[in-house]
Coordinates of N, CA and C in Angstrom, one line a residue:
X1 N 7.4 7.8 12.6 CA 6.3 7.8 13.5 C 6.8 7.4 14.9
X2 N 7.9 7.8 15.5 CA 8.2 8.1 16.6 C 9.0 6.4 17.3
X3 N 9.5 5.9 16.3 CA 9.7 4.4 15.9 C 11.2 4.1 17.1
X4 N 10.6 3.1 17.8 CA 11.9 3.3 18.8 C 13.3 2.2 18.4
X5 N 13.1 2.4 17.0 CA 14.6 1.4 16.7 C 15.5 2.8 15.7
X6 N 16.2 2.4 15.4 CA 17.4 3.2 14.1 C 16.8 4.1 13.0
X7 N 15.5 3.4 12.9 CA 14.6 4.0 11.7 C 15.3 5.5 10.6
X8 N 15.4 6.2 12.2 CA 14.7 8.0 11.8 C 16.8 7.8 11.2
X9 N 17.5 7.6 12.5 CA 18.8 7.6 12.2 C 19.2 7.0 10.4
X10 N 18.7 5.7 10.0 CA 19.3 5.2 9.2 C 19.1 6.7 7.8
X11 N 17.7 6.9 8.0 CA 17.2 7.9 7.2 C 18.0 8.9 7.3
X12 N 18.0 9.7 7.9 CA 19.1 10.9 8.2 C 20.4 10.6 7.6
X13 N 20.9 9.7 8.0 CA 22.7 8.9 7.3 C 22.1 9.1 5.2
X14 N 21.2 8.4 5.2 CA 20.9 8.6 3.6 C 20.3 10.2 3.2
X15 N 20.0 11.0 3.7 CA 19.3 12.1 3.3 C 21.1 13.2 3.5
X16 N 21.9 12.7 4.1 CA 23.1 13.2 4.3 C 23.9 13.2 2.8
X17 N 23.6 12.1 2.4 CA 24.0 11.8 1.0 C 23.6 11.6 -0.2
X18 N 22.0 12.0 0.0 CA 21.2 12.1 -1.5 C 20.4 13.1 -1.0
X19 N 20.5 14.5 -1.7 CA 19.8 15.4 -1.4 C 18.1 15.6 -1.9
X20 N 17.6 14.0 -2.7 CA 16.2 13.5 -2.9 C 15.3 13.5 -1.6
X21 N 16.1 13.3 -0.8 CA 15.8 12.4 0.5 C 15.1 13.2 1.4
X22 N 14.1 13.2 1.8 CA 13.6 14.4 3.0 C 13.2 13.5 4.3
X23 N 13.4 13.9 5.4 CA 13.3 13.1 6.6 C 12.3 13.6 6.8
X24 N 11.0 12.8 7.5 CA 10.2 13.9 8.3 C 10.0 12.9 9.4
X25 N 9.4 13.1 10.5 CA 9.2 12.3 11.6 C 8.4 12.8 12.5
X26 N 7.2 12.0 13.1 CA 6.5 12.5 14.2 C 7.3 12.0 15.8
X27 N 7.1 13.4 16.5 CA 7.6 13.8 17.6 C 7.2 12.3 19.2
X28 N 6.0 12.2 18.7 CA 5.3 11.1 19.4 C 4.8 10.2 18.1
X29 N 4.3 8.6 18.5 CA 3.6 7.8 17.6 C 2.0 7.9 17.6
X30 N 1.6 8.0 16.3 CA 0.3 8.7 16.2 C -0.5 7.5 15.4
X31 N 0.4 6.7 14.8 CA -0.3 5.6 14.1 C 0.0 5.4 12.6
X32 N -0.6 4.5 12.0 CA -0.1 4.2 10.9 C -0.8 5.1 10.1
X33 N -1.8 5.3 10.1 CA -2.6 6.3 9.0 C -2.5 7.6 9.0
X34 N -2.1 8.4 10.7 CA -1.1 9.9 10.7 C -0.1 9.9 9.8
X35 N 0.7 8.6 10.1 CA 2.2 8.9 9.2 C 1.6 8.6 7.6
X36 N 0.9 7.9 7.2 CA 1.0 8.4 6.0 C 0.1 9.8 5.4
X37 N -0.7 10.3 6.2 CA -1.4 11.4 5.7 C -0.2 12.5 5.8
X38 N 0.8 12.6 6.6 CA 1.9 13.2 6.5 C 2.7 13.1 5.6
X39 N 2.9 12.1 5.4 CA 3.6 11.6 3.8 C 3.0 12.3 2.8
X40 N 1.6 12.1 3.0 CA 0.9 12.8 1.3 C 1.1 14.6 1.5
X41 N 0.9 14.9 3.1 CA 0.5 16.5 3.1 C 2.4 16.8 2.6
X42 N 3.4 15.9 2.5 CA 5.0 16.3 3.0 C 5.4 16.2 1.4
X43 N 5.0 15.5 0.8 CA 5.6 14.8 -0.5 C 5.1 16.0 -1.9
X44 N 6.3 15.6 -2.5 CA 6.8 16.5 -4.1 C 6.5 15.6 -5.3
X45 N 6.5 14.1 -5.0 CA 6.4 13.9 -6.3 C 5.2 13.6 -6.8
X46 N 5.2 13.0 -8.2 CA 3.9 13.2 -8.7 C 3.1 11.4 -8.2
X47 N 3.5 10.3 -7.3 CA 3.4 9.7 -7.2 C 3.6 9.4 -5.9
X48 N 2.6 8.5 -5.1 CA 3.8 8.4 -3.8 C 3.2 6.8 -3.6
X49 N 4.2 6.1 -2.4 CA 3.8 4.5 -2.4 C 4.5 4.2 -1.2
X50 N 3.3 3.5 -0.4 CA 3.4 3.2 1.1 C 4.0 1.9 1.5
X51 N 5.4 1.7 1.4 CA 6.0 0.2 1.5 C 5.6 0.1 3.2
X52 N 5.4 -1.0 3.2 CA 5.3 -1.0 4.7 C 6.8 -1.5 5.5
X53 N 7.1 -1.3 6.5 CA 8.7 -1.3 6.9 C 9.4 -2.8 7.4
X54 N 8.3 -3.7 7.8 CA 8.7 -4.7 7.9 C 8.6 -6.2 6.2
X55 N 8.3 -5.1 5.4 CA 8.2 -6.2 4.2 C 9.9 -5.8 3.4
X56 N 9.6 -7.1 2.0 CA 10.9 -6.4 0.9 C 10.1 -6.4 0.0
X57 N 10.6 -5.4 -1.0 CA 10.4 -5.8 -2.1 C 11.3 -6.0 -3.7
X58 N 11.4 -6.5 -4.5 CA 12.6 -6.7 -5.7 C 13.0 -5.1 -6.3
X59 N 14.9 -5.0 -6.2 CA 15.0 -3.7 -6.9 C 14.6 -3.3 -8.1
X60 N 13.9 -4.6 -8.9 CA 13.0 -4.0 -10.0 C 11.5 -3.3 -9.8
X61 N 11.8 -3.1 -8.5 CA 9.9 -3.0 -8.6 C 9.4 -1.3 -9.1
X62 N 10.2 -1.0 -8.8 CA 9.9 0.9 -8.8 C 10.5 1.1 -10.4
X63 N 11.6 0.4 -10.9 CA 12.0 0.4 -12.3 C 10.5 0.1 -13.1
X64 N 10.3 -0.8 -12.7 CA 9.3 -1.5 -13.7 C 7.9 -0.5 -13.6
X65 N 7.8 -0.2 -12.4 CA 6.4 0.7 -12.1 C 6.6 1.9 -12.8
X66 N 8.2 2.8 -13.1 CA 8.6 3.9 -14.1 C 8.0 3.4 -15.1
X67 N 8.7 2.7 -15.5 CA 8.5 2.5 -17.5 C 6.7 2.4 -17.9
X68 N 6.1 1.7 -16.9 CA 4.3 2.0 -17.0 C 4.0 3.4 -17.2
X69 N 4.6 4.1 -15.8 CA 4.2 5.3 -15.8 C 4.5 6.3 -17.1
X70 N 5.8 5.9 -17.6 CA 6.7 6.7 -19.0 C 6.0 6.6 -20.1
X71 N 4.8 5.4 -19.8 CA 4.2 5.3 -21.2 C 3.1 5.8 -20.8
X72 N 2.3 6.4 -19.8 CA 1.3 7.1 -19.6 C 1.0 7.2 -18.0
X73 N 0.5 8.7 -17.6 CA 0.7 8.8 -16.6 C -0.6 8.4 -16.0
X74 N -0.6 6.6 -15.4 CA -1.7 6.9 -14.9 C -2.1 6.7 -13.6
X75 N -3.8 6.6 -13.0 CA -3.8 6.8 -11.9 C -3.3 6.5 -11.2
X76 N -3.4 5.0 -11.5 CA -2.6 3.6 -10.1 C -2.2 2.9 -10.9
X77 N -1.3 2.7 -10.2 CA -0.3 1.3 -10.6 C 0.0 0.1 -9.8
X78 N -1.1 -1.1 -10.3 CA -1.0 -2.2 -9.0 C 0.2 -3.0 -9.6
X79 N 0.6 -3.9 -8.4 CA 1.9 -5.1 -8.8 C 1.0 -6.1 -7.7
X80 N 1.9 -7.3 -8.1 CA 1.8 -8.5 -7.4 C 2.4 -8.6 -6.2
X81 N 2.3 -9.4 -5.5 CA 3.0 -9.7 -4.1 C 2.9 -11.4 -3.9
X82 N 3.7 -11.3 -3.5 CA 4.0 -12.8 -2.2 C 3.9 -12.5 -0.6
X83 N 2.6 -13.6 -0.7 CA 2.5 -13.4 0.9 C 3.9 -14.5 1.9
X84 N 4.7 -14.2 2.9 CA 5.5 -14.6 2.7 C 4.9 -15.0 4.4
X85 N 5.0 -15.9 5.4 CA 4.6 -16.7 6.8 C 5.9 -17.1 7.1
X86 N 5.7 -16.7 8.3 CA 7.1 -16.5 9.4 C 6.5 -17.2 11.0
X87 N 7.1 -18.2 11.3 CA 6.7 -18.5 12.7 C 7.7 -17.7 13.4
X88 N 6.8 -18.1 14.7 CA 7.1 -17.1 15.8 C 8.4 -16.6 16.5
X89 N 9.0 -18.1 15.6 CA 10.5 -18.0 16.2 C 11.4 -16.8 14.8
X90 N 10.5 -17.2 14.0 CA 11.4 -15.8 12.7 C 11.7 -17.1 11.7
X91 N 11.6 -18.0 11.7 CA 12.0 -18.8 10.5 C 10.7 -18.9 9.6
X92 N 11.1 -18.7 8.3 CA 10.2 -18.7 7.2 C 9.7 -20.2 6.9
X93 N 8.2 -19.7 7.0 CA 7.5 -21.5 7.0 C 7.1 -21.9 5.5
X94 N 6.5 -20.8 4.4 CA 6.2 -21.1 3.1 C 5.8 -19.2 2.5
X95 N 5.8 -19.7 1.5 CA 5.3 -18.6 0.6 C 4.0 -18.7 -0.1
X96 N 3.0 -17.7 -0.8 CA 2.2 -18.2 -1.5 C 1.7 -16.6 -2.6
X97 N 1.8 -16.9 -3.5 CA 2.3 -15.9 -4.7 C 0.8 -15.5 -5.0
X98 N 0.7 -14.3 -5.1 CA -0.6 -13.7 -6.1 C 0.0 -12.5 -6.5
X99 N -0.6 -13.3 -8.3 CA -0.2 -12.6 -9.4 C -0.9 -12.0 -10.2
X100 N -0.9 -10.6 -10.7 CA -2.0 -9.8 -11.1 C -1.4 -10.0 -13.0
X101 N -3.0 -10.5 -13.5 CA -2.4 -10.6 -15.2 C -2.0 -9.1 -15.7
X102 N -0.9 -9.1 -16.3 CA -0.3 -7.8 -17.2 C -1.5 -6.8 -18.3
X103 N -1.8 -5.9 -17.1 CA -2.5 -5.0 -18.1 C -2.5 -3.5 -18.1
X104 N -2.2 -3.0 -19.9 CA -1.8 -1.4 -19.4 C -3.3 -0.6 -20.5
X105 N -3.4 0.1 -20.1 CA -4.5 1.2 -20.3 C -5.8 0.8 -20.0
X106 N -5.9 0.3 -19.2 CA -6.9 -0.6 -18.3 C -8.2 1.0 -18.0
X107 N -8.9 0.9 -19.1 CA -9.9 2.2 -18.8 C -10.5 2.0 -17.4
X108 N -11.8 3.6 -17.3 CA -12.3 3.5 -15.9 C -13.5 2.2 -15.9
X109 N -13.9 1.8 -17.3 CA -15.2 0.7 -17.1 C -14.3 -0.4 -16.9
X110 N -13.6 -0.5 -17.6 CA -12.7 -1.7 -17.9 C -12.1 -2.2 -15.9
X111 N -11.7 -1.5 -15.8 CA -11.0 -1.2 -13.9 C -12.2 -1.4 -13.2
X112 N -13.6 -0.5 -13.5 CA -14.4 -1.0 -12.3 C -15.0 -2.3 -12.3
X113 N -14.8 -3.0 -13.4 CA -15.3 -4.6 -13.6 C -14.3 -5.3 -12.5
X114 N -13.1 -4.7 -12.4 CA -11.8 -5.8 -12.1 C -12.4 -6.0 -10.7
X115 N -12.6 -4.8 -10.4 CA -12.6 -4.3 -9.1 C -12.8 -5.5 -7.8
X116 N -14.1 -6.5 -7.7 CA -14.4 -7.5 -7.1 C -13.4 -8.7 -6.9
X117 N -12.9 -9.0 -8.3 CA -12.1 -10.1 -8.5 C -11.0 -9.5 -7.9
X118 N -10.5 -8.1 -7.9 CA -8.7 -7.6 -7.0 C -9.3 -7.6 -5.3
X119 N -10.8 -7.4 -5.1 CA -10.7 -7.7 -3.5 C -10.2 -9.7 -3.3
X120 N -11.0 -10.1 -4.1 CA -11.2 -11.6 -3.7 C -10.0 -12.3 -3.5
X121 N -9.3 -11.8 -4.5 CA -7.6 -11.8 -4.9 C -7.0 -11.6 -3.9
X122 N -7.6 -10.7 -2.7 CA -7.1 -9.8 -1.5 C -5.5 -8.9 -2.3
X123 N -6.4 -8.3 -3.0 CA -5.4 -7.3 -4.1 C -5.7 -6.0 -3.7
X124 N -6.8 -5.8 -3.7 CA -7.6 -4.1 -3.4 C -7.1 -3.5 -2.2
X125 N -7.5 -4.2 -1.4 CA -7.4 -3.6 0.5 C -6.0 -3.0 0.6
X126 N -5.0 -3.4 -0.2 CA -3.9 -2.7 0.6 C -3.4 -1.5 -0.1
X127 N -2.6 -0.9 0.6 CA -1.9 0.2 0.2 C -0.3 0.1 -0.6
X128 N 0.0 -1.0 0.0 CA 1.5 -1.3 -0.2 C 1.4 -1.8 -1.7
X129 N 0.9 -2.3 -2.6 CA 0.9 -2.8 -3.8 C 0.4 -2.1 -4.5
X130 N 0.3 -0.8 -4.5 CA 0.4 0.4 -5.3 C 0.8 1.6 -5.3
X131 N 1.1 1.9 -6.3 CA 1.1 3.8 -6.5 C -0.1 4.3 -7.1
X132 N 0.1 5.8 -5.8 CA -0.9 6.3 -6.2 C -0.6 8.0 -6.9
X133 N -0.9 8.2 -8.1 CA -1.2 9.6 -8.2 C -1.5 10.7 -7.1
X134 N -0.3 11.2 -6.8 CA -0.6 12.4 -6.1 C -1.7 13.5 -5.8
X135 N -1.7 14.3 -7.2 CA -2.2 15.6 -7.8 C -3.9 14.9 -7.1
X136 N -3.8 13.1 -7.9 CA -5.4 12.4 -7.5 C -5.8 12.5 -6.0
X137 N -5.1 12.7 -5.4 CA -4.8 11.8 -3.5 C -5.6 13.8 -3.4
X138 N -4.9 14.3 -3.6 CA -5.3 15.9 -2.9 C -6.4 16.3 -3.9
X139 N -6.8 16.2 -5.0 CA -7.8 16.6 -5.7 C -9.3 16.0 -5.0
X140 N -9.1 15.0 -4.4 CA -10.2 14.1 -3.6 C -10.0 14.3 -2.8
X141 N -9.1 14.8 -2.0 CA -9.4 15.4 -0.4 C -9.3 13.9 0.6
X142 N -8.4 13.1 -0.3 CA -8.7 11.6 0.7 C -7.5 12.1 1.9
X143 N -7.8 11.2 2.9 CA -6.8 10.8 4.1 C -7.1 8.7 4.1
X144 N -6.3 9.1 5.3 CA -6.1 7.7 6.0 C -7.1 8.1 7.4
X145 N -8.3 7.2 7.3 CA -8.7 7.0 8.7 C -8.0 6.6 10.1
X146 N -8.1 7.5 10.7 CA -6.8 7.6 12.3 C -7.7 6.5 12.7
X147 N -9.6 5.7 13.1 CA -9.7 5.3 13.9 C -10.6 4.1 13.2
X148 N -9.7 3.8 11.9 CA -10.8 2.2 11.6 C -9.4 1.0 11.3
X149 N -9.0 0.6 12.4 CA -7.9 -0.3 12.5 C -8.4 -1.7 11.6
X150 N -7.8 -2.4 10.9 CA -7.3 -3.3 10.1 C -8.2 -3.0 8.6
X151 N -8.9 -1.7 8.5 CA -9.4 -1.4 7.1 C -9.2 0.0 6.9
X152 N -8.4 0.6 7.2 CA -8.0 1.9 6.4 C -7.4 2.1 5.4
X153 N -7.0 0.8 5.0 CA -6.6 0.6 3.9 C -8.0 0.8 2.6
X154 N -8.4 -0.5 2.9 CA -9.8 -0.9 1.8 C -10.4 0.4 1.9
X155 N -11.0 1.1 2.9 CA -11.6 2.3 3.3 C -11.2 3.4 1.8
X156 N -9.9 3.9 2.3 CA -9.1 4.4 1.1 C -9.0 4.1 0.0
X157 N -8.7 2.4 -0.4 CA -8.6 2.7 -1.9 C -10.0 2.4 -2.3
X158 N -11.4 2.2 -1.8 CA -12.6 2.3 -2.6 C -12.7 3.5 -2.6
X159 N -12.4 4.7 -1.8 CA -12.6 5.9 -2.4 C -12.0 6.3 -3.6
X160 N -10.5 5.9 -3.1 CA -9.7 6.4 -4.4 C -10.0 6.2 -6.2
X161 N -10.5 4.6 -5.7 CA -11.0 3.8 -6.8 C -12.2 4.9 -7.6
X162 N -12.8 5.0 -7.1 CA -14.0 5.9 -7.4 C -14.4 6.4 -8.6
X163 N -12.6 7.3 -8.4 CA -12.8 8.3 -9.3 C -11.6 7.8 -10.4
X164 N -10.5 6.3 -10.3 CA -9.9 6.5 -11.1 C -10.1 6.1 -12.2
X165 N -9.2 7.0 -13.3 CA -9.8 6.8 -14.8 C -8.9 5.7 -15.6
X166 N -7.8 5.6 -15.4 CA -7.2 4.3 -15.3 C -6.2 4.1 -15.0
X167 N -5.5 2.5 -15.4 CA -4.6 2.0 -14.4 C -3.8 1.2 -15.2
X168 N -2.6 0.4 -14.7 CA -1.5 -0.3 -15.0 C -1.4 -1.3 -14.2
X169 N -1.8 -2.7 -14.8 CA -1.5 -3.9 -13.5 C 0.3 -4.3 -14.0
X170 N 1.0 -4.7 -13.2 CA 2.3 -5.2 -13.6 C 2.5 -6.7 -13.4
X171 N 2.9 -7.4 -14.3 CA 3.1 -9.1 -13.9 C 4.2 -9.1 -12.8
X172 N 4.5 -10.3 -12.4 CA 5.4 -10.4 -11.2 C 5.2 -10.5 -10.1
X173 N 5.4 -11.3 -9.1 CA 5.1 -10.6 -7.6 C 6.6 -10.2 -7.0
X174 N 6.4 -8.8 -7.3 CA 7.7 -7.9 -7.0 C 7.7 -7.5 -5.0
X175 N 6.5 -7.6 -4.7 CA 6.5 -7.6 -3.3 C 6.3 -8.6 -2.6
X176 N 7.1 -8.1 -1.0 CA 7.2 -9.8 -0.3 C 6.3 -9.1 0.8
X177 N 5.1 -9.6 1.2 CA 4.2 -9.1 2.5 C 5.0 -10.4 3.4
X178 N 5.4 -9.8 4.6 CA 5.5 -11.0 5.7 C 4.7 -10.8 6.4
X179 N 3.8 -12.1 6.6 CA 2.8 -12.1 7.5 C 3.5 -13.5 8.6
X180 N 3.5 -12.6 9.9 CA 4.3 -13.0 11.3 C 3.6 -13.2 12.1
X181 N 3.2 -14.7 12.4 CA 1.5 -15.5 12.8 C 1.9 -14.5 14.3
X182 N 3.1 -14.5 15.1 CA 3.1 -14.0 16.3 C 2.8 -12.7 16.3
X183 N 3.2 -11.7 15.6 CA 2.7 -10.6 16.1 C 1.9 -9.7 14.9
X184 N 1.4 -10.6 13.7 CA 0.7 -9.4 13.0 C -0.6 -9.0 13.8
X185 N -0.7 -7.4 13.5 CA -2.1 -6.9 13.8 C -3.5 -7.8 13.3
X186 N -3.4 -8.6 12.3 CA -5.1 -9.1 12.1 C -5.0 -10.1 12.8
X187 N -3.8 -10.6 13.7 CA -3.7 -12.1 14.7 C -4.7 -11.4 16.1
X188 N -4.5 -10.1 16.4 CA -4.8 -9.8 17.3 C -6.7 -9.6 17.3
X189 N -6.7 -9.1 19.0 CA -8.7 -9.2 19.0 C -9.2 -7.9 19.3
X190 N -9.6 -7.8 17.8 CA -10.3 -6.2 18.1 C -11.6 -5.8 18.3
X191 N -12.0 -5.2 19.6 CA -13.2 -5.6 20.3 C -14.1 -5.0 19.1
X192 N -14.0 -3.9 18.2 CA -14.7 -3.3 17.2 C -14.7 -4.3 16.0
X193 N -14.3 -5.8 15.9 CA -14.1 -6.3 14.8 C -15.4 -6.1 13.7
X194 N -16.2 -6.9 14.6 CA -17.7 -7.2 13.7 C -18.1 -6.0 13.0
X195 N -17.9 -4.3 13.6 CA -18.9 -3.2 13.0 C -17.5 -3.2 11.7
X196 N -16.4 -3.2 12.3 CA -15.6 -3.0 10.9 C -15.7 -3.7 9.5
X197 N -15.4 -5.1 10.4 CA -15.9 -5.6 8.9 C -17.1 -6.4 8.3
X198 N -18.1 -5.3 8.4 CA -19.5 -5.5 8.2 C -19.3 -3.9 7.3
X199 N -18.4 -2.7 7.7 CA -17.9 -1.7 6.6 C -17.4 -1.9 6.4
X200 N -16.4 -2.7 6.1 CA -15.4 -3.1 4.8 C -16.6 -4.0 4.0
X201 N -17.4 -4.8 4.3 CA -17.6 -5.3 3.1 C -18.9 -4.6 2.3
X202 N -19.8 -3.5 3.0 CA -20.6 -2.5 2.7 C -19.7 -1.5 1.7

């Protein structure tokens, strides 16, 4: 997304050497929800999953989300995360773990009960702690809203949720979210706050 550090470079050096690899890149920065609607219109496989660039996550995490998948292909696949707080200077101040209990063929009744308890959890809203079914993403016609900043996330996966028929929670918090008091986006003051999140919680 037109990223003014190494980004596109580091990609290109790996797409040079694994012919998996496809670069794509916007010309100018368009935002977070262009680049991934690009990703979904760009993407082959039957899965795709939105790491976000400044987190980590453990090299088991995509292993472990296969072997779910191998046993049935289903819609979404959530995992755990650690929210990980960083002062301003960059040194890490603590951690705080949310863990989703291990469950596989999690039907669509069964999933929509969860549903409340994965926002409360602050499990639902994001994009980064899951995969999502492809074939599902373009069968629904979903995007990423270009103009609902700090819920385009939630936005998307209650739609997505909607229609899914089921799912795979994984134990572990295999992701690390850094949340950076200095510069994350929900630190900041968004003059549209109140209509937003009066539709996120509608």
């Amino acid at each position: 997304d037109c990223t003014p550090d190494r980004s596109a470079d580091i990609a290109r050096n790996a797409a040079r050497k694994d012919e998996r690899i496809t670069v794509v890149s916007h010309p100018v920065n368009k935002g977070l929800s262009a680049a991934r609607n690009t990703g979904i219109e760009r993407a082959h496989g039957a899965y795709v999953w939105f790491p976000d660039p400044d987190d980590r996550y453990d090299d088991c995490l995509l292993e472990c989300a296969k072997r779910a998948i191998d046993e049935r292909p289903y819609d979404v696949v959530l995992f755990g995360h650690a929210e990980e707080y960083y002062a301003p200077d960059g040194s890490f101040q603590y951690a705080h773990p949310i863990e989703l209990a291990e469950h596989r063929d999690l039907e669509q009744a069964s999933l929509r009960a969860e549903v409340l308890d994965l926002e409360q959890a602050t499990v639902l809203g994001y994009a980064w702690n899951k995969l999502y079914r492809l074939d599902h993403i373009r069968a629904a016609g979903l995007e990423f809203e270009d103009d609902a900043p700090l819920i385009e996330d939630i936005v998307f996966n209650v739609e997505y949720f909607e229609t899914v028929r089921n799912a795979a929670f994984l134990p572990g918090t295999p992701y690390h979210y850094a949340k950076r008091t200095a510069s994350n986006l929900t630190n900041k003051f968004v003059l549209r706050y109140f209509k937003l999140h009066r539709r996120r919680i509608e």
